[in-house]
Amino acid sequence: MAAPPAAFAVFPPPAAARAATLRSQALCRQWGLSRRALPTRRACSSTTYLVAEERRIAAAAATHWAPGVTMSAAGSQPSAAAAAAASAAGAAAPATATTATLLDGKTTAATVRAEVAERVAALKSRYADNVCGGTPGLAVVIVGERKDSQTYVRSKRAACEAAGIASFGYELPADSSQESLIDLIRTLNDRSDVHGILVQLPLPAGMNDEVVLDAIALDKDVDGFHALNFGRLAMAGRSPPRAVPCTPKGVIELLDRYGVDPAGKRAVILGRSNIVGLPVALLLMHRNATVTVCHSKTVNVGDVVREADIVVSAVGRPGYVKAEWLKPGVVVVDVGINAVDDATKKRGYRLVGDVEWEGALSVASAITPVPGGVGPMTIAMLLVNTVDAAERFFQQQ
C-alpha cells in the first residue's frame, strides 16, 4: 500500500478524517458499494487515515464482489486478482477506481481562516491603542432583496465574526439611487474602523457596476474589482494590486496548498468573466503557466482541453466538461456550482459542478469536489484580503 499523499499527512486529524471520508465516497461510487457496509474505521494518526480508508474499502470490495477480491498496491485500482475473482464469481468487474487526490476546499479554507484569526489577534494586541483597537473591519453593502445574495452576505458576516473581524452590514432597498449608494461608499471610505468594502453583485438594473466599484477607495477594495487593482494584476513588473479577486485567489491558494506548481504547465481556463476566468488566467500566467482561455466562440473546445495539464472551469453549466476531454493526470479545478433536479434529495435538487464528476475521478490526478471545493476558499480569501488591508492601514498610522 502506497503512503498517503503528503498533503493529507500535514492536516490535523479532523481534516484528515474529512479527506478520508471524501476519498471513501469517491471509491465507493466507483466500486458500487454502500458506505454503510464498510468496516468500522478505527482511530489512527492523521498520516494513516487515507490508507486506513482504502483498506476499509478493499475489505468491503472483497466481500461484495467475490472471495479473494483485493485492491492493487496503489489502493485505488482493482488488482488483476480482483478482476479475475470477480469474473470467476460471475460478477461484472467493478469500474476502475480513481487515483485522484481530492482538493478539499472546505478543509483548506478552515486552515486559512484559523491563520486569519491568529493575524487578527496579533493586530489587536499590537494596535490596542488605535482608535478601533486594532480590529480589522469589513463593510458589506447589498442593494435589493435577492435571496442568494442575502445568503452569501450572511455567510460572509459569520466568517468575519468567527475570525474576530468587525462586520458592518448595509442593506439598501432595490429602488435606491446609484447616487445614494456612492454616497454611502464615500462615507465608508473615510471611516478609520472600516478597512475593507464589498458591494455585493449583481446590482439592480439601472446601476452601473463599473462606476460603483471604482468609487471604493483603492486600499479598501477587498474584492479586487477596482479598475486600478485589476489593471495592476494584468501588468508585469509593476506595483502589485492591493487585492486580487477572491475566487481566483482561492483557486491559486488551493493549488499551492496541495503542491501543484503551474510553472511550465499548459493551463486551460473555461470562461472569460471578470470575476473568475480572466483573473485566474492572469494569475496562472504570473506563475509561468502557458494559458489558453476558452469561451462561447471557441471552436472544438474538447480538443483544446485535451492538451491541458490544469483545467479551471467557470462556465456555470452542469456536466459541460466531459471526462473524455481530460487527459490522464490532469488537475481539475471546478469553479462551477449548479443546481440540478434530484427527487431523492429533501430540497428537490443537488449541487454539481461543470465537470462530469464520476468520469473525471478516474482520469484526473487531482480534482475539487462540488460543493466543498472552490466555494469555501472564496470567503476565506475575502478574510485574507481584509486583514491585508487592515495591516496596511495600521502600519501607515
XYZ file of C-alpha atoms in Angstrom:
397
model
C 0.000 0.000 0.000
C 1.456 3.326 -1.029
C 1.859 6.048 1.563
C -0.855 8.721 1.511
C -0.095 11.980 -0.296
C 1.900 14.489 1.719
C -0.988 16.941 1.520
C -3.051 14.710 3.776
C -0.194 13.996 6.158
C 0.089 17.613 7.307
C -3.575 18.073 8.193
C -4.756 17.749 11.778
C -6.808 14.565 12.400
C -10.265 16.146 11.827
C -9.171 17.433 8.441
C -7.582 14.116 7.556
C -10.786 12.368 8.567
C -12.753 14.539 6.164
C -10.238 13.840 3.398
C -10.613 10.130 4.065
C -14.401 10.414 4.007
C -14.370 12.201 0.654
C -11.971 9.569 -0.634
C -14.196 6.741 0.542
C -17.260 8.317 -1.052
C -15.476 8.507 -4.396
C -14.116 4.973 -4.226
C -17.408 3.516 -3.071
C -19.136 5.065 -6.039
C -16.594 3.518 -8.362
C -16.895 0.074 -6.728
C -20.676 0.142 -6.373
C -20.559 -0.118 -2.582
C -22.607 1.351 0.228
C -20.535 3.169 2.850
C -22.810 1.670 5.487
C -21.339 -1.731 4.620
C -17.780 -0.650 5.370
C -15.982 -1.987 8.424
C -15.714 0.444 11.326
C -12.812 2.847 10.944
C -10.505 2.559 13.883
C -8.757 5.520 15.421
C -5.385 6.177 13.840
C -2.953 9.010 13.215
C -3.618 11.654 10.583
C -0.827 10.260 8.390
C -2.572 6.900 8.092
C -6.212 7.923 7.745
C -6.189 7.747 3.967
C -4.502 4.345 3.908
C -6.942 3.067 6.516
C -9.880 4.241 4.446
C -8.622 2.488 1.336
C -8.102 -0.697 3.310
C -11.679 -0.481 4.626
C -12.963 -0.217 1.083
C -10.731 -3.041 -0.088
C -12.174 -5.271 2.628
C -15.722 -4.350 1.686
C -14.984 -4.886 -2.003
C -13.657 -8.357 -1.282
C -16.925 -9.251 0.435
C -19.125 -7.532 -2.118
C -17.634 -8.810 -5.334
C -16.165 -12.241 -4.569
C -13.940 -14.022 -2.066
C -10.358 -13.049 -2.623
C -11.004 -9.686 -4.298
C -8.257 -7.274 -3.282
C -7.193 -3.790 -4.151
C -3.995 -3.085 -6.042
C -0.860 -1.905 -4.295
C -1.807 1.694 -5.012
C -5.018 1.146 -3.094
C -7.043 2.760 -5.839
C -7.467 0.257 -8.670
C -8.758 -3.328 -8.740
C -5.811 -5.714 -8.960
C -5.647 -8.442 -11.594
C -6.574 -10.940 -8.895
C -9.605 -8.837 -8.003
C -10.868 -8.771 -11.575
C -10.257 -12.492 -12.002
C -12.015 -13.333 -8.749
C -14.990 -11.193 -9.662
C -15.176 -12.814 -13.088
C -14.963 -16.289 -11.622
C -17.803 -15.426 -9.265
C -19.937 -14.390 -12.215
C -19.955 -10.720 -11.220
C -19.193 -7.849 -13.506
C -15.780 -6.398 -12.682
C -16.061 -3.051 -10.909
C -15.126 0.112 -12.724
C -11.560 1.323 -12.342
C -11.382 3.363 -9.155
C -9.872 6.787 -9.116
C -6.360 7.775 -8.114
C -7.353 11.436 -7.948
C -6.445 13.475 -4.903
C -9.433 15.488 -3.727
C -8.561 19.173 -3.426
C -10.577 19.744 -0.283
C -11.502 23.414 -0.193
C -13.562 23.107 2.971
C -10.641 21.786 4.980
C -8.130 24.149 3.397
C -10.415 27.135 3.979
C -10.745 26.172 7.649
C -6.961 26.214 7.913
C -6.764 29.625 6.216
C -9.472 31.035 8.471
C -7.595 29.830 11.531
C -4.475 31.591 10.237
C -6.511 34.754 9.684
C -7.801 34.601 13.264
C -4.202 34.441 14.514
C -3.285 37.504 12.437
C -6.328 39.378 13.765
C -5.363 38.562 17.340
C -1.847 39.852 16.670
C -3.214 43.122 15.275
C -5.475 43.638 18.284
C -2.542 43.069 20.594
C -0.115 45.305 18.717
C -2.504 48.171 17.958
C -4.716 48.043 21.023
C -4.340 51.812 21.499
C -5.597 52.574 18.000
C -8.993 54.224 17.650
C -10.526 50.897 16.578
C -8.460 48.775 18.947
C -6.553 47.131 16.136
C -9.669 45.336 14.933
C -9.969 44.873 11.152
C -13.344 45.976 9.800
C -15.269 44.878 6.727
C -18.324 46.714 5.396
C -20.658 44.693 3.177
C -23.271 46.565 1.141
C -26.207 44.831 -0.518
C -28.809 46.524 -2.700
C -32.136 44.777 -3.156
C -33.559 41.564 -1.767
C -32.073 38.736 -3.838
C -32.196 35.664 -1.613
C -28.971 34.183 -2.979
C -27.113 37.435 -2.328
C -28.569 37.723 1.166
C -27.492 34.175 1.980
C -23.981 34.840 0.727
C -23.745 38.073 2.702
C -24.833 36.300 5.899
C -22.110 33.710 5.418
C -19.532 36.471 4.984
C -20.643 38.152 8.195
C -20.484 34.875 10.110
C -16.985 34.204 8.802
C -15.864 37.672 9.878
C -17.214 37.222 13.375
C -15.543 33.819 13.730
C -12.185 35.342 12.755
C -12.555 38.366 15.040
C -13.138 40.838 12.196
C -15.719 43.569 12.772
C -18.542 43.277 10.254
C -20.691 46.238 9.197
C -23.749 45.415 7.121
C -25.767 47.847 4.995
C -28.938 46.771 3.198
C -30.379 49.274 0.747
C -33.778 48.893 -0.938
C -33.817 47.826 -4.585
C -35.144 51.210 -5.692
C -32.207 53.098 -4.161
C -30.456 55.523 -6.465
C -26.906 54.979 -7.627
C -26.008 58.350 -6.103
C -27.166 57.241 -2.640
C -25.088 54.066 -2.932
C -21.991 56.033 -3.924
C -22.581 58.483 -1.056
C -22.566 55.518 1.355
C -19.365 54.187 -0.185
C -17.678 57.577 0.222
C -18.695 57.656 3.873
C -17.213 54.195 4.383
C -14.042 55.266 2.569
C -13.496 57.934 5.245
C -14.097 55.687 8.256
C -10.982 54.553 10.117
C -12.703 51.460 11.528
C -13.552 50.142 8.049
C -10.576 48.645 6.196
C -12.423 46.734 3.508
C -15.557 47.500 1.488
C -17.514 44.969 -0.525
C -20.535 45.764 -2.664
C -22.483 42.585 -3.344
C -23.071 41.921 -7.042
C -25.196 41.874 -9.100
C -26.615 45.342 -8.620
C -30.201 46.192 -9.625
C -30.935 47.237 -13.183
C -30.071 50.855 -13.807
C -26.912 50.849 -11.673
C -23.502 50.908 -13.323
C -21.211 48.306 -11.726
C -18.074 49.976 -13.019
C -18.912 53.390 -11.586
C -19.956 51.935 -8.244
C -16.918 49.677 -7.813
C -14.479 52.400 -8.825
C -15.948 54.624 -6.091
C -14.422 52.299 -3.480
C -11.071 53.530 -2.189
C -8.246 51.518 -3.764
C -6.866 50.420 -0.389
C -10.311 49.238 0.734
C -11.181 47.291 -2.410
C -11.048 43.808 -0.880
C -12.897 42.246 -3.825
C -10.124 43.271 -6.219
C -12.522 44.680 -8.834
C -11.367 48.301 -8.818
C -10.011 49.193 -12.272
C -6.560 50.032 -10.876
C -6.318 46.793 -8.927
C -7.378 44.763 -11.957
C -5.013 46.713 -14.190
C -2.093 46.074 -11.869
C -2.937 42.381 -11.892
C -2.698 42.419 -15.689
C 0.682 44.140 -15.851
C 4.019 42.516 -15.129
C 6.834 44.354 -13.393
C 4.588 46.991 -11.818
C 3.287 47.541 -8.300
C 1.133 44.565 -7.308
C -2.612 45.024 -6.826
C -3.838 45.857 -3.341
C -6.168 42.880 -3.612
C -6.838 40.022 -6.014
C -10.415 38.840 -6.724
C -11.329 36.296 -4.087
C -12.388 33.257 -6.109
C -9.340 33.307 -8.445
C -7.090 33.877 -5.447
C -8.736 30.897 -3.753
C -8.044 28.716 -6.794
C -4.333 29.530 -6.684
C -4.184 29.114 -2.905
C -5.755 25.664 -3.183
C -3.241 24.614 -5.831
C -0.391 25.942 -3.688
C -1.532 24.105 -0.577
C -1.646 20.836 -2.487
C 1.743 21.353 -4.086
C 0.525 21.882 -7.662
C 3.118 24.056 -9.418
C 1.726 25.686 -12.594
C 5.180 26.594 -13.953
C 5.722 25.060 -17.375
C 2.233 23.530 -17.397
C -0.455 24.010 -20.028
C -3.499 25.560 -18.324
C -6.901 25.852 -19.978
C -9.487 28.226 -18.498
C -13.119 27.747 -19.452
C -14.870 31.094 -19.145
C -13.584 34.640 -19.515
C -15.561 36.599 -16.903
C -14.003 39.459 -14.962
C -14.906 37.667 -11.747
C -13.152 34.338 -12.379
C -11.894 33.485 -15.860
C -9.732 36.496 -16.700
C -8.094 36.936 -13.264
C -7.398 33.175 -12.972
C -5.712 33.289 -16.371
C -3.570 36.250 -15.307
C -2.602 34.631 -12.006
C -1.566 31.417 -13.743
C 0.488 33.371 -16.289
C 2.247 35.094 -13.395
C 3.090 31.572 -12.189
C 4.643 30.800 -15.589
C 1.896 28.559 -16.923
C 1.054 28.597 -20.619
C -2.569 29.697 -20.567
C -5.413 29.275 -23.043
C -8.814 30.864 -22.350
C -11.844 29.189 -23.934
C -15.202 30.922 -24.335
C -18.512 30.690 -26.168
C -16.867 31.327 -29.535
C -14.041 28.812 -29.118
C -14.105 26.081 -31.774
C -13.563 22.435 -30.733
C -13.303 23.150 -27.003
C -12.769 19.471 -26.205
C -9.644 19.337 -28.365
C -8.217 22.346 -26.539
C -8.992 20.888 -23.102
C -7.294 17.577 -24.021
C -3.957 19.400 -24.137
C -4.296 20.788 -20.600
C -2.282 19.850 -17.535
C -4.540 22.110 -15.454
C -8.209 22.790 -16.237
C -10.182 25.543 -14.486
C -13.855 25.571 -15.407
C -16.131 28.502 -14.599
C -18.951 28.350 -17.136
C -21.918 27.510 -14.896
C -23.181 24.566 -16.972
C -23.609 21.193 -15.245
C -21.592 18.409 -16.848
C -20.234 20.690 -19.552
C -16.683 19.330 -19.293
C -16.760 15.721 -20.484
C -14.495 13.094 -18.983
C -13.211 12.190 -22.445
C -11.909 15.740 -22.794
C -9.466 15.205 -19.926
C -6.044 13.731 -20.399
C -4.753 11.319 -17.720
C -3.144 13.073 -14.768
C -4.796 16.448 -15.335
C -5.540 18.696 -12.351
C -9.177 19.833 -12.446
C -10.475 22.895 -10.604
C -14.251 23.086 -10.914
C -15.480 26.572 -10.038
C -18.997 25.941 -11.316
C -21.828 25.327 -8.888
C -25.132 24.358 -10.452
C -28.429 23.123 -9.061
C -29.922 20.090 -10.825
C -33.225 18.424 -10.041
C -32.979 15.395 -7.758
C -36.153 13.906 -6.323
C -34.127 11.830 -3.849
C -32.947 14.962 -2.057
C -35.013 16.694 0.592
C -34.531 20.028 -1.168
C -35.517 18.516 -4.521
C -32.155 19.322 -6.072
C -28.438 18.745 -5.640
C -25.392 20.848 -6.412
C -22.961 19.797 -9.116
C -20.057 21.395 -10.924
C -19.240 21.999 -14.568
C -17.256 18.766 -14.843
C -18.608 15.221 -15.235
C -17.650 14.123 -11.739
C -17.741 10.338 -11.962
C -15.764 10.124 -15.169
C -13.233 12.774 -14.165
C -12.394 10.926 -10.944
C -10.869 8.057 -12.883
C -8.772 10.332 -15.111
C -7.581 13.320 -13.071
C -4.649 13.294 -10.678
C -6.407 15.903 -8.515
C -9.873 17.448 -8.558
C -12.037 19.776 -6.494
C -15.367 18.439 -5.211
C -18.593 20.407 -5.694
C -19.664 21.562 -3.204
C -16.690 21.777 -0.847
C -14.002 22.789 -3.312
C -13.527 26.357 -4.523
C -16.599 27.805 -2.785
C -15.242 27.804 0.786
C -11.971 29.278 -0.463
C -13.713 32.385 -1.809
C -14.837 33.589 1.617
C -11.515 32.583 3.175
C -9.693 34.791 0.659
C -12.053 37.679 1.423
C -10.923 37.448 5.041
C -7.275 37.376 3.947
C -7.762 40.461 1.760
C -9.489 42.284 4.629
C -6.690 41.568 7.088
C -4.098 42.551 4.475
C -5.892 45.897 4.090
C -6.058 46.387 7.860
C -2.359 45.659 8.258
C -1.516 48.266 5.628
C -3.735 50.807 7.370
C -2.231 50.268 10.821
C 1.326 50.281 9.514
C 0.724 53.696 7.921
C -0.579 55.250 11.141
